[in-house]
mmCIF file of C-alpha atoms in Angstrom:
data_model
loop_
_atom_site.group_PDB
_atom_site.id
_atom_site.type_symbol
_atom_site.label_atom_id
_atom_site.label_comp_id
_atom_site.label_asym_id
_atom_site.label_seq_id
_atom_site.Cartn_x
_atom_site.Cartn_y
_atom_site.Cartn_z
ATOM 1 C CA UNK K 1 58.836 -2.502 32.397
ATOM 2 C CA UNK K 2 55.746 -1.888 30.356
ATOM 3 C CA UNK K 3 56.188 -1.536 26.641
ATOM 4 C CA UNK K 4 53.849 0.596 24.588
ATOM 5 C CA UNK K 5 52.729 -1.027 21.342
ATOM 6 C CA UNK K 6 53.844 0.540 18.083
ATOM 7 C CA UNK K 7 50.334 0.629 16.642
ATOM 8 C CA UNK K 8 47.145 1.665 18.308
ATOM 9 C CA UNK K 9 44.793 -1.001 19.501
ATOM 10 C CA UNK K 10 41.573 -1.372 17.512
ATOM 11 C CA UNK K 11 38.685 0.777 18.679
ATOM 12 C CA UNK K 12 36.192 -1.080 20.797
ATOM 13 C CA UNK K 13 32.747 -0.115 21.844
ATOM 14 C CA UNK K 14 31.846 0.206 25.468
ATOM 15 C CA UNK K 15 30.056 -3.142 25.568
ATOM 16 C CA UNK K 16 33.076 -5.144 24.409
ATOM 17 C CA UNK K 17 35.379 -3.232 26.686
ATOM 18 C CA UNK K 18 33.327 -4.112 29.720
ATOM 19 C CA UNK K 19 32.665 -7.697 28.723
ATOM 20 C CA UNK K 20 36.207 -8.769 27.864
ATOM 21 C CA UNK K 21 38.921 -8.944 30.532
ATOM 22 C CA UNK K 22 42.177 -7.054 30.150
ATOM 23 C CA UNK K 23 45.350 -9.050 29.356
ATOM 24 C CA UNK K 24 48.206 -9.071 31.845
ATOM 25 C CA UNK K 25 51.832 -9.969 31.405
ATOM 26 C CA UNK K 26 51.120 -13.572 32.439
ATOM 27 C CA UNK K 27 48.459 -14.006 29.771
ATOM 28 C CA UNK K 28 49.103 -16.821 27.361
ATOM 29 C CA UNK K 29 49.636 -16.088 23.697
ATOM 30 C CA UNK K 30 46.517 -16.230 21.579
ATOM 31 C CA UNK K 31 44.259 -14.615 24.159
ATOM 32 C CA UNK K 32 42.365 -11.408 23.474
ATOM 33 C CA UNK K 33 43.254 -8.779 22.405
ATOM 34 C CA UNK K 34 45.159 -9.850 19.340
ATOM 35 C CA UNK K 35 48.189 -8.032 18.014
ATOM 36 C CA UNK K 36 50.191 -7.712 21.232
ATOM 37 C CA UNK K 37 53.665 -9.143 21.398
ATOM 38 C CA UNK K 38 54.621 -11.659 24.030
ATOM 39 C CA UNK K 39 55.222 -10.006 27.357
ATOM 40 C CA UNK K 40 53.275 -6.885 26.487
ATOM 41 C CA UNK K 41 50.183 -5.897 28.391
ATOM 42 C CA UNK K 42 47.314 -3.577 27.556
ATOM 43 C CA UNK K 43 47.225 -0.293 29.389
ATOM 44 C CA UNK K 44 44.098 0.218 31.537
ATOM 45 C CA UNK K 45 41.481 2.464 29.949
ATOM 46 C CA UNK K 46 38.362 4.297 31.061
ATOM 47 C CA UNK K 47 36.228 1.178 30.680
ATOM 48 C CA UNK K 48 38.254 -0.527 33.381
ATOM 49 C CA UNK K 49 37.482 2.119 35.964
ATOM 50 C CA UNK K 50 34.114 0.601 36.857
ATOM 51 C CA UNK K 51 35.618 -2.768 37.687
ATOM 52 C CA UNK K 52 38.863 -1.564 39.198
ATOM 53 C CA UNK K 53 37.351 1.194 41.379
ATOM 54 C CA UNK K 54 33.831 0.163 42.453
ATOM 55 C CA UNK K 55 31.689 2.989 43.772
ATOM 56 C CA UNK K 56 29.795 2.602 47.009
ATOM 57 C CA UNK K 57 26.114 2.974 46.076
ATOM 58 C CA UNK K 58 24.390 1.776 49.210
ATOM 59 C CA UNK K 59 22.429 4.597 50.873
ATOM 60 C CA UNK K 60 23.098 5.634 54.380
ATOM 61 C CA UNK K 61 20.880 3.964 56.982
ATOM 62 C CA UNK K 62 18.867 7.178 57.658
ATOM 63 C CA UNK K 63 18.491 8.180 54.010
ATOM 64 C CA UNK K 64 15.008 6.674 53.653
ATOM 65 C CA UNK K 65 13.806 8.470 56.753
ATOM 66 C CA UNK K 66 15.112 11.749 55.366
ATOM 67 C CA UNK K 67 13.610 11.299 51.883
ATOM 68 C CA UNK K 68 10.155 9.939 52.827
ATOM 69 C CA UNK K 69 8.687 13.211 54.166
ATOM 70 C CA UNK K 70 9.786 15.107 51.074
ATOM 71 C CA UNK K 71 8.271 12.492 48.746
ATOM 72 C CA UNK K 72 5.008 12.482 50.718
ATOM 73 C CA UNK K 73 4.735 16.259 50.440
ATOM 74 C CA UNK K 74 5.452 16.143 46.722
ATOM 75 C CA UNK K 75 2.752 13.599 45.854
ATOM 76 C CA UNK K 76 0.083 14.844 48.259
ATOM 77 C CA UNK K 77 -3.176 15.551 46.298
ATOM 78 C CA UNK K 78 -4.373 18.450 48.421
ATOM 79 C CA UNK K 79 -3.760 22.084 47.612
ATOM 80 C CA UNK K 80 -3.740 25.110 49.878
ATOM 81 C CA UNK K 81 -6.885 27.240 50.086
ATOM 82 C CA UNK K 82 -5.168 30.078 48.251
ATOM 83 C CA UNK K 83 -4.591 27.970 45.165
ATOM 84 C CA UNK K 84 -5.028 29.711 41.841
ATOM 85 C CA UNK K 85 -7.916 29.322 39.448
ATOM 86 C CA UNK K 86 -5.920 27.073 37.118
ATOM 87 C CA UNK K 87 -5.149 24.463 39.761
ATOM 88 C CA UNK K 88 -6.357 20.991 38.894
ATOM 89 C CA UNK K 89 -7.869 20.316 42.320
ATOM 90 C CA UNK K 90 -10.724 22.332 43.756
ATOM 91 C CA UNK K 91 -9.345 24.178 46.782
ATOM 92 C CA UNK K 92 -12.810 24.727 48.274
ATOM 93 C CA UNK K 93 -13.308 23.151 51.677
ATOM 94 C CA UNK K 94 -16.449 21.069 51.307
ATOM 95 C CA UNK K 95 -17.014 21.056 55.050
ATOM 96 C CA UNK K 96 -17.631 24.820 55.039
ATOM 97 C CA UNK K 97 -21.009 25.879 53.536
ATOM 98 C CA UNK K 98 -21.250 28.815 51.198
ATOM 99 C CA UNK K 99 -22.031 32.183 52.666
ATOM 100 C CA UNK K 100 -25.603 33.406 52.619
ATOM 101 C CA UNK K 101 -27.217 29.981 52.750
ATOM 102 C CA UNK K 102 -29.954 28.775 55.047
ATOM 103 C CA UNK K 103 -29.298 25.454 56.815
ATOM 104 C CA UNK K 104 -31.526 22.636 55.709
ATOM 105 C CA UNK K 105 -33.885 20.949 58.083
ATOM 106 C CA UNK K 106 -32.384 18.565 60.577
ATOM 107 C CA UNK K 107 -33.660 14.978 60.504
ATOM 108 C CA UNK K 108 -36.519 14.275 62.858
ATOM 109 C CA UNK K 109 -36.550 11.374 65.259
ATOM 110 C CA UNK K 110 -40.208 10.522 64.715
ATOM 111 C CA UNK K 111 -42.348 10.139 61.621
ATOM 112 C CA UNK K 112 -44.548 12.735 59.999
ATOM 113 C CA UNK K 113 -47.717 14.008 61.573
ATOM 114 C CA UNK K 114 -50.118 12.472 59.054
ATOM 115 C CA UNK K 115 -53.128 14.558 60.021
ATOM 116 C CA UNK K 116 -51.171 17.784 59.921
ATOM 117 C CA UNK K 117 -49.659 16.807 56.578
ATOM 118 C CA UNK K 118 -53.101 15.975 55.178
ATOM 119 C CA UNK K 119 -54.622 19.262 56.287
ATOM 120 C CA UNK K 120 -51.723 21.382 55.026
ATOM 121 C CA UNK K 121 -51.569 19.484 51.738
ATOM 122 C CA UNK K 122 -55.299 19.922 51.193
ATOM 123 C CA UNK K 123 -55.105 23.657 51.844
ATOM 124 C CA UNK K 124 -52.193 24.075 49.427
ATOM 125 C CA UNK K 125 -53.965 22.098 46.717
ATOM 126 C CA UNK K 126 -57.185 24.049 47.180
ATOM 127 C CA UNK K 127 -55.302 27.336 46.993
ATOM 128 C CA UNK K 128 -53.656 26.344 43.707
ATOM 129 C CA UNK K 129 -56.952 25.084 42.269
ATOM 130 C CA UNK K 130 -58.792 28.254 43.231
ATOM 131 C CA UNK K 131 -56.066 30.272 41.510
ATOM 132 C CA UNK K 132 -56.377 28.070 38.406
ATOM 133 C CA UNK K 133 -60.148 28.492 38.343
ATOM 134 C CA UNK K 134 -60.081 32.204 39.048
ATOM 135 C CA UNK K 135 -57.417 33.470 36.633
ATOM 136 C CA UNK K 136 -54.508 31.926 34.682
ATOM 137 C CA UNK K 137 -52.200 34.767 35.709
ATOM 138 C CA UNK K 138 -52.891 34.089 39.389
ATOM 139 C CA UNK K 139 -52.132 30.423 38.808
ATOM 140 C CA UNK K 140 -48.891 31.318 37.014
ATOM 141 C CA UNK K 141 -47.778 33.534 39.900
ATOM 142 C CA UNK K 142 -48.564 30.739 42.364
ATOM 143 C CA UNK K 143 -46.682 28.090 40.390
ATOM 144 C CA UNK K 144 -43.503 30.117 39.896
ATOM 145 C CA UNK K 145 -43.521 31.363 43.490
ATOM 146 C CA UNK K 146 -43.360 27.699 44.519
ATOM 147 C CA UNK K 147 -40.566 27.175 41.976
ATOM 148 C CA UNK K 148 -38.499 30.048 43.345
ATOM 149 C CA UNK K 149 -38.853 28.710 46.889
ATOM 150 C CA UNK K 150 -37.908 25.204 45.701
ATOM 151 C CA UNK K 151 -34.850 26.494 43.822
ATOM 152 C CA UNK K 152 -33.602 28.295 46.938
ATOM 153 C CA UNK K 153 -34.106 25.152 49.044
ATOM 154 C CA UNK K 154 -32.244 23.014 46.534
ATOM 155 C CA UNK K 155 -29.403 25.513 46.316
ATOM 156 C CA UNK K 156 -29.017 25.608 50.109
ATOM 157 C CA UNK K 157 -29.022 21.813 50.341
ATOM 158 C CA UNK K 158 -26.272 21.557 47.710
ATOM 159 C CA UNK K 159 -24.204 24.212 49.477
ATOM 160 C CA UNK K 160 -23.676 21.818 52.373
ATOM 161 C CA UNK K 161 -21.562 19.676 50.032
ATOM 162 C CA UNK K 162 -19.650 22.604 48.558
ATOM 163 C CA UNK K 163 -21.704 22.691 45.338
ATOM 164 C CA UNK K 164 -22.544 26.178 44.151
ATOM 165 C CA UNK K 165 -25.678 27.172 42.249
ATOM 166 C CA UNK K 166 -25.650 30.899 41.518
ATOM 167 C CA UNK K 167 -29.051 32.280 42.423
ATOM 168 C CA UNK K 168 -29.224 35.396 40.168
ATOM 169 C CA UNK K 169 -29.131 33.596 36.794
ATOM 170 C CA UNK K 170 -31.248 30.655 37.980
ATOM 171 C CA UNK K 171 -33.977 32.840 39.493
ATOM 172 C CA UNK K 172 -33.948 35.089 36.437
ATOM 173 C CA UNK K 173 -34.261 32.026 34.209
ATOM 174 C CA UNK K 174 -37.148 30.716 36.332
ATOM 175 C CA UNK K 175 -39.106 33.914 35.838
ATOM 176 C CA UNK K 176 -38.050 33.998 32.183
ATOM 177 C CA UNK K 177 -39.479 30.526 31.586
ATOM 178 C CA UNK K 178 -42.808 31.691 32.976
ATOM 179 C CA UNK K 179 -42.851 34.734 30.702
ATOM 180 C CA UNK K 180 -41.783 32.684 27.685
ATOM 181 C CA UNK K 181 -44.450 30.065 28.372
ATOM 182 C CA UNK K 182 -47.140 32.723 28.805
ATOM 183 C CA UNK K 183 -46.394 34.415 25.492
ATOM 184 C CA UNK K 184 -44.758 31.647 23.438
ATOM 185 C CA UNK K 185 -46.417 28.489 24.772
ATOM 186 C CA UNK K 186 -44.369 25.308 24.277
ATOM 187 C CA UNK K 187 -41.966 26.769 21.725
ATOM 188 C CA UNK K 188 -41.172 29.681 24.002
ATOM 189 C CA UNK K 189 -40.540 27.329 26.922
ATOM 190 C CA UNK K 190 -38.028 25.246 24.974
ATOM 191 C CA UNK K 191 -36.178 28.326 23.741
ATOM 192 C CA UNK K 192 -36.123 29.749 27.269
ATOM 193 C CA UNK K 193 -34.568 26.553 28.627
ATOM 194 C CA UNK K 194 -31.825 26.588 25.992
ATOM 195 C CA UNK K 195 -31.025 30.250 26.593
ATOM 196 C CA UNK K 196 -31.065 29.728 30.368
ATOM 197 C CA UNK K 197 -28.694 26.754 30.126
ATOM 198 C CA UNK K 198 -26.190 28.858 28.212
ATOM 199 C CA UNK K 199 -26.742 31.770 30.570
ATOM 200 C CA UNK K 200 -25.860 29.893 33.772
ATOM 201 C CA UNK K 201 -22.594 28.831 32.164
ATOM 202 C CA UNK K 202 -21.799 32.340 30.965
ATOM 203 C CA UNK K 203 -22.534 33.678 34.447
ATOM 204 C CA UNK K 204 -19.479 31.862 35.758
ATOM 205 C CA UNK K 205 -17.331 34.475 34.023
ATOM 206 C CA UNK K 206 -18.495 37.173 36.443
ATOM 207 C CA UNK K 207 -19.229 34.917 39.419
ATOM 208 C CA UNK K 208 -17.113 35.059 42.558
ATOM 209 C CA UNK K 209 -16.164 31.398 42.262
ATOM 210 C CA UNK K 210 -14.487 29.850 39.228
ATOM 211 C CA UNK K 211 -13.577 26.450 40.673
ATOM 212 C CA UNK K 212 -15.739 23.462 39.682
ATOM 213 C CA UNK K 213 -17.254 25.378 36.772
ATOM 214 C CA UNK K 214 -18.281 22.219 34.911
ATOM 215 C CA UNK K 215 -19.893 20.469 37.893
ATOM 216 C CA UNK K 216 -21.670 23.584 39.180
ATOM 217 C CA UNK K 217 -22.953 24.507 35.722
ATOM 218 C CA UNK K 218 -24.362 21.014 35.195
ATOM 219 C CA UNK K 219 -26.091 21.175 38.578
ATOM 220 C CA UNK K 220 -27.573 24.564 37.650
ATOM 221 C CA UNK K 221 -28.889 23.148 34.359
ATOM 222 C CA UNK K 222 -30.368 20.193 36.277
ATOM 223 C CA UNK K 223 -32.065 22.681 38.610
ATOM 224 C CA UNK K 224 -33.624 24.560 35.695
ATOM 225 C CA UNK K 225 -34.771 21.402 33.943
ATOM 226 C CA UNK K 226 -36.109 19.723 37.034
ATOM 227 C CA UNK K 227 -38.007 22.586 38.692
ATOM 228 C CA UNK K 228 -39.163 25.521 36.496
ATOM 229 C CA UNK K 229 -39.121 23.631 33.187
ATOM 230 C CA UNK K 230 -41.318 20.761 34.400
ATOM 231 C CA UNK K 231 -43.541 23.161 36.356
ATOM 232 C CA UNK K 232 -44.176 25.147 33.182
ATOM 233 C CA UNK K 233 -46.203 22.255 31.781
ATOM 234 C CA UNK K 234 -48.809 22.965 34.435
ATOM 235 C CA UNK K 235 -49.068 26.502 33.073
ATOM 236 C CA UNK K 236 -49.331 25.120 29.531
ATOM 237 C CA UNK K 237 -52.326 23.046 30.647
ATOM 238 C CA UNK K 238 -53.864 26.065 32.347
ATOM 239 C CA UNK K 239 -53.532 28.123 29.156
ATOM 240 C CA UNK K 240 -55.223 25.494 26.986
ATOM 241 C CA UNK K 241 -58.962 25.041 26.446
ATOM 242 C CA UNK K 242 -60.766 24.218 29.738
ATOM 243 C CA UNK K 243 -57.393 24.522 31.392
ATOM 244 C CA UNK K 244 -58.512 24.638 35.016
ATOM 245 C CA UNK K 245 -60.421 21.386 34.531
ATOM 246 C CA UNK K 246 -57.293 19.650 33.251
ATOM 247 C CA UNK K 247 -55.288 20.984 36.187
ATOM 248 C CA UNK K 248 -57.933 19.712 38.593
ATOM 249 C CA UNK K 249 -57.790 16.207 37.112
ATOM 250 C CA UNK K 250 -53.997 16.107 37.463
ATOM 251 C CA UNK K 251 -54.111 17.408 41.039
ATOM 252 C CA UNK K 252 -56.720 14.809 41.924
ATOM 253 C CA UNK K 253 -54.682 11.950 40.446
ATOM 254 C CA UNK K 254 -51.453 12.929 42.214
ATOM 255 C CA UNK K 255 -53.040 13.843 45.559
ATOM 256 C CA UNK K 256 -55.129 10.674 45.752
ATOM 257 C CA UNK K 257 -52.191 8.540 44.664
ATOM 258 C CA UNK K 258 -49.807 10.024 47.244
ATOM 259 C CA UNK K 259 -52.276 10.022 50.134
ATOM 260 C CA UNK K 260 -53.828 6.600 49.567
ATOM 261 C CA UNK K 261 -50.447 5.034 48.839
ATOM 262 C CA UNK K 262 -49.321 6.182 52.270
ATOM 263 C CA UNK K 263 -52.330 4.737 54.110
ATOM 264 C CA UNK K 264 -52.414 1.559 52.013
ATOM 265 C CA UNK K 265 -48.741 1.004 52.680
ATOM 266 C CA UNK K 266 -49.241 1.447 56.429
ATOM 267 C CA UNK K 267 -52.092 -1.095 56.463
ATOM 268 C CA UNK K 268 -50.940 -3.701 53.958
ATOM 269 C CA UNK K 269 -47.334 -2.911 53.038
ATOM 270 C CA UNK K 270 -45.005 -5.919 53.114
ATOM 271 C CA UNK K 271 -42.662 -5.887 50.129
ATOM 272 C CA UNK K 272 -40.366 -2.847 49.755
ATOM 273 C CA UNK K 273 -40.578 -1.021 46.454
ATOM 274 C CA UNK K 274 -37.066 0.467 46.367
ATOM 275 C CA UNK K 275 -35.269 -0.464 49.611
ATOM 276 C CA UNK K 276 -32.007 1.258 48.728
ATOM 277 C CA UNK K 277 -33.730 4.562 47.936
ATOM 278 C CA UNK K 278 -36.832 4.727 50.145
ATOM 279 C CA UNK K 279 -37.148 1.723 52.484
ATOM 280 C CA UNK K 280 -40.642 2.643 53.731
ATOM 281 C CA UNK K 281 -42.320 2.583 50.302
ATOM 282 C CA UNK K 282 -43.924 -0.744 49.437
ATOM 283 C CA UNK K 283 -45.388 -2.383 46.367
ATOM 284 C CA UNK K 284 -48.737 -2.709 48.125
ATOM 285 C CA UNK K 285 -48.798 1.010 48.861
ATOM 286 C CA UNK K 286 -47.829 1.909 45.292
ATOM 287 C CA UNK K 287 -50.533 -0.355 43.831
ATOM 288 C CA UNK K 288 -53.164 0.981 46.224
ATOM 289 C CA UNK K 289 -52.233 4.556 45.402
ATOM 290 C CA UNK K 290 -52.332 3.805 41.682
ATOM 291 C CA UNK K 291 -55.830 2.329 41.904
ATOM 292 C CA UNK K 292 -57.250 5.299 43.772
ATOM 293 C CA UNK K 293 -55.355 7.814 41.627
ATOM 294 C CA UNK K 294 -56.609 6.363 38.359
ATOM 295 C CA UNK K 295 -60.156 5.982 39.670
ATOM 296 C CA UNK K 296 -60.198 9.537 40.993
ATOM 297 C CA UNK K 297 -58.885 11.002 37.737
ATOM 298 C CA UNK K 298 -61.423 8.993 35.739
ATOM 299 C CA UNK K 299 -64.259 10.217 37.985
ATOM 300 C CA UNK K 300 -63.276 13.877 37.668
ATOM 301 C CA UNK K 301 -62.857 13.515 33.895
ATOM 302 C CA UNK K 302 -66.329 11.966 33.641
ATOM 303 C CA UNK K 303 -67.790 14.933 35.490
ATOM 304 C CA UNK K 304 -65.743 17.698 33.821
ATOM 305 C CA UNK K 305 -65.036 16.418 30.287
ATOM 306 C CA UNK K 306 -68.509 15.412 29.107
ATOM 307 C CA UNK K 307 -68.312 11.811 30.220
ATOM 308 C CA UNK K 308 -64.899 11.021 28.699
ATOM 309 C CA UNK K 309 -63.727 9.057 31.707
ATOM 310 C CA UNK K 310 -61.133 7.128 29.673
ATOM 311 C CA UNK K 311 -59.180 10.353 29.189
ATOM 312 C CA UNK K 312 -59.002 10.746 32.935
ATOM 313 C CA UNK K 313 -58.031 7.091 33.371
ATOM 314 C CA UNK K 314 -55.157 7.447 30.895
ATOM 315 C CA UNK K 315 -54.002 10.677 32.520
ATOM 316 C CA UNK K 316 -54.296 9.107 35.961
ATOM 317 C CA UNK K 317 -52.210 6.111 34.881
ATOM 318 C CA UNK K 318 -49.305 8.201 33.626
ATOM 319 C CA UNK K 319 -49.607 10.559 36.590
ATOM 320 C CA UNK K 320 -49.289 7.854 39.230
ATOM 321 C CA UNK K 321 -46.263 6.311 37.499
ATOM 322 C CA UNK K 322 -44.579 9.682 37.014
ATOM 323 C CA UNK K 323 -45.393 10.694 40.592
ATOM 324 C CA UNK K 324 -43.789 7.566 42.053
ATOM 325 C CA UNK K 325 -40.706 7.959 39.870
ATOM 326 C CA UNK K 326 -40.421 11.645 40.762
ATOM 327 C CA UNK K 327 -40.712 10.884 44.471
ATOM 328 C CA UNK K 328 -38.072 8.148 44.256
ATOM 329 C CA UNK K 329 -35.772 10.388 42.212
ATOM 330 C CA UNK K 330 -35.886 13.123 44.832
ATOM 331 C CA UNK K 331 -35.366 10.534 47.578
ATOM 332 C CA UNK K 332 -32.251 9.296 45.788
ATOM 333 C CA UNK K 333 -30.908 12.833 45.499
ATOM 334 C CA UNK K 334 -31.634 13.598 49.156
ATOM 335 C CA UNK K 335 -29.948 10.370 50.212
ATOM 336 C CA UNK K 336 -26.920 11.326 48.136
ATOM 337 C CA UNK K 337 -26.617 14.766 49.754
ATOM 338 C CA UNK K 338 -27.524 13.416 53.216
ATOM 339 C CA UNK K 339 -30.682 15.385 54.017
ATOM 340 C CA UNK K 340 -34.061 14.205 55.259
ATOM 341 C CA UNK K 341 -36.108 17.178 54.036
ATOM 342 C CA UNK K 342 -35.148 20.103 51.856
ATOM 343 C CA UNK K 343 -36.385 22.472 54.567
ATOM 344 C CA UNK K 344 -39.067 22.768 57.240
ATOM 345 C CA UNK K 345 -41.063 25.523 55.504
ATOM 346 C CA UNK K 346 -44.280 23.480 55.101
ATOM 347 C CA UNK K 347 -45.506 21.803 58.310
ATOM 348 C CA UNK K 348 -45.910 18.077 57.889
ATOM 349 C CA UNK K 349 -44.318 18.037 54.428
ATOM 350 C CA UNK K 350 -40.808 19.435 54.773
ATOM 351 C CA UNK K 351 -39.943 21.877 52.034
ATOM 352 C CA UNK K 352 -41.554 23.203 48.886
ATOM 353 C CA UNK K 353 -39.525 20.823 46.744
ATOM 354 C CA UNK K 354 -40.675 17.912 48.898
ATOM 355 C CA UNK K 355 -44.259 18.895 47.991
ATOM 356 C CA UNK K 356 -43.492 19.355 44.276
ATOM 357 C CA UNK K 357 -41.404 16.219 43.687
ATOM 358 C CA UNK K 358 -44.407 14.166 42.518
ATOM 359 C CA UNK K 359 -46.320 16.955 40.812
ATOM 360 C CA UNK K 360 -43.505 18.152 38.541
ATOM 361 C CA UNK K 361 -43.050 15.001 36.399
ATOM 362 C CA UNK K 362 -46.752 14.133 36.645
ATOM 363 C CA UNK K 363 -47.768 17.498 35.186
ATOM 364 C CA UNK K 364 -45.414 17.080 32.229
ATOM 365 C CA UNK K 365 -46.629 13.537 31.541
ATOM 366 C CA UNK K 366 -50.290 14.573 31.830
ATOM 367 C CA UNK K 367 -49.803 17.453 29.402
ATOM 368 C CA UNK K 368 -48.545 15.043 26.751
ATOM 369 C CA UNK K 369 -51.515 12.696 27.226
ATOM 370 C CA UNK K 370 -54.011 15.568 27.120
ATOM 371 C CA UNK K 371 -52.343 16.858 23.964
ATOM 372 C CA UNK K 372 -52.688 13.458 22.294
ATOM 373 C CA UNK K 373 -56.257 12.719 23.370
ATOM 374 C CA UNK K 374 -57.822 16.192 23.420
ATOM 375 C CA UNK K 375 -55.617 18.092 20.957
ATOM 376 C CA UNK K 376 -54.804 20.775 23.538
ATOM 377 C CA UNK K 377 -51.497 21.839 21.984
#
């Protein structure tokens, strides 16, 4: 018969209770716990339940098969297309282009028609030069018409990857940069760019798409900086003293560099210039184009700027470098978005942006050199 001790056993914490074994009637005197008379045993307590009544914890054989689908659904990163605007993942299906876009040109199997490209390029250059010689306003209209077409091409190309550039604010900003440059010169252009950058972000408040606001706004700002902002430097040159002459020198440097680089590369090209970006461009072609571009700009400057050929040589040098970098930059972007040409609007050249890729950075670089050497600011 079990005897209950007269005094309560000392309180023990859970750790001691689990670590020390309970004493039975056969336990020898002197064993834990102290204070019990001979023949007395300690009553089992709650701490003994874990050892006396083990709980079966092994899962059933089919438990993993039942749980796995639920876990997979819970951690899946995709969201349904009707996800709300505060969802962390963009629910837009990138495989579906935005509505109202024009498909970009499909890659061609063969190369360009060089004679067709030369003829079309010459006609475009002559048209722009005639406008520059005839009237600055006509030249401004021509330049920004090209910019608007290039912006639309770029927007349509990005739409294939699910990127969204809202046309209303970007087109309005393009025209606004032209107006600001016409009336405010360089200061007006810089202010217009800053206002336009804030405007494309504010437009997202009323736009029909709120997802990817940060990425789409940055792409819109890149569009404004790359196309109408750089093109506005051509208008700044046109508005300066002897502006049409400066524009002619820049056109000559870029056109001769591009054309002669192509033919020099075909004849003598061996070492690739940037194989990961544009495998067909070679160092030999780039050097040949640079020589002819600098020489051509120096010759036109000698004839148009009272014999100051060195001004043309300096402008030609920066133009050929900027033109090559601009061409490679657009090639890298087109490779990233998986297009060959921005469009097929210009026979032999692709799109308007494909024709402007060299001229845009070259015009900005030439304006700086002219400003330093001729004080045309």
